[in-house]
């Protein structure tokens, strides 16, 4: 079996594969009209499909939500609660915008149906399900050509019988039906309903997409990356696609965590700049998990790696607004037509600005397999220069500065705004465009060093190869920790733990490779939100300590509440071994030098060394300015920085370090 990791992005689809103990990488432009086309094309180019085992991450579900291109979806709930997803919470997305309009829910009013029946908070049946009501809905669903149904009944997390019966009655429709107690067995009906609706909304799209890949590869040979940092088999992903919404960025975070730990850095700020967007995360010794994410304006309460995304990437389009100011993104040129320098585009992008300033080598892009066209850039930059009154070079540097400012704000959101000092972290840069911007961002944030791993443009795909098989389960319990003993809480975990072991066995994980992690969602009584606490001997003290760390204070005299219990079933996999590179001296070997070129920094042209990364050795030092090229990315070391190569081939760049 040949093992492949595949990450579909907005601009490129990335492949990493192992064949005969040799690892290699490959990139091709994505096919936005049908993302599966690029995936299948890449597999056919690299290996025979019958011999491949694929782990895949994709933005298909995310794009369906953000672009409003999901399925025609209906919602069935208790009578009187049909408008929960429209009422939502009282939070305003733009507090000072007097004309603010909340985005329309994914299910319009005429497709929201209420039925008779009620389950009480303890799971008791208050009113029997009115099956006649459910039967009457079938005609309306057919008339509206509904493609998917979300079912979210009150207190189904305590007793799911009504939801299960509704599915039985609707089964004749032969369309996907998402039940809230299977997607999210927790209280808070708005978030639970929103998450279930999102699952239903993307189910047909993901079933078509994953189904096409599964038929081509073989469903037992296809795994899908989840947003929580683990993988699952294709069948599971088609049933619960909401768990795959951030699968691509999650793969990058997993890869960054393992590469950084291997290099000796466990406090990382990850910076993943691709062609369409930039994803950032803060890793303080462990991958950060959250259950309070949103996609667009829609809450998603399944566990995800805590990743913050902004619309700034290599393909982000630069424009002049009505007031004459330069703006960059969030609109992207994507894979087609792409930046101007790709040969078809007509809108100036961040990639075009980097090439115009000499920071990209037109003949070395994708190892020389994709030629760039710098000759197409001059008239476009001259036109922007006339509009702004700047020189073409100032326009190009301005585009990069505006893009860097957007990404700097994103990095501050996950660090400074959460009480972390960026000076205590290493900026781990990856993505095809990350290496050209990372050092400038590190200087803006006073981050002392930047780590750029091998194959940075493929790291998300590499992370998918490193990901364990992970299944998350939760259950609302509403317990007072002071009033129950350890056995009572442990008994609550047992059904979830049992299901986790069974599901991992179905995923092909041997029992001796299963690890069960137990967590509690806890809060001070009266609080609106919880924090996750690892389950152990003294969870009360652990909660106070974690609350102090998170919010800067704790109140040991206040009553506590256990809201939810969580089980994370982890199937440990054998991960790829990171190879060491050959040793060398301070100076890079002669075969690493591929020439010199004039590159512009701060408005001035500077003679800059051009180096081939594959020829660099452990111990080599590179004083800026320098440009390091490799197949999947380009690294820019400005005049104020110094790079060095560590034992694993990572480029470690220090700001102003001349030692």
GROMACS .gro file of C-alpha atoms in nm, residues 27 50 108 125 212 238 373 553 588 629:
model
   10
   27UNK     CA    1   0.119   2.011  -0.597
   50UNK     CA    2  -0.565   0.012  -0.630
  108UNK     CA    3  -3.600   2.944   0.571
  125UNK     CA    4  -4.195   1.181   2.828
  212UNK     CA    5  -1.694   0.992  -0.569
  238UNK     CA    6  -2.041   1.126   0.515
  373UNK     CA    7   0.507   3.548  -1.610
  553UNK     CA    8  -0.900   3.513   3.858
  588UNK     CA    9   2.623   2.656   0.271
  629UNK     CA   10   1.366   2.822  -0.292
   0.00000   0.00000   0.00000
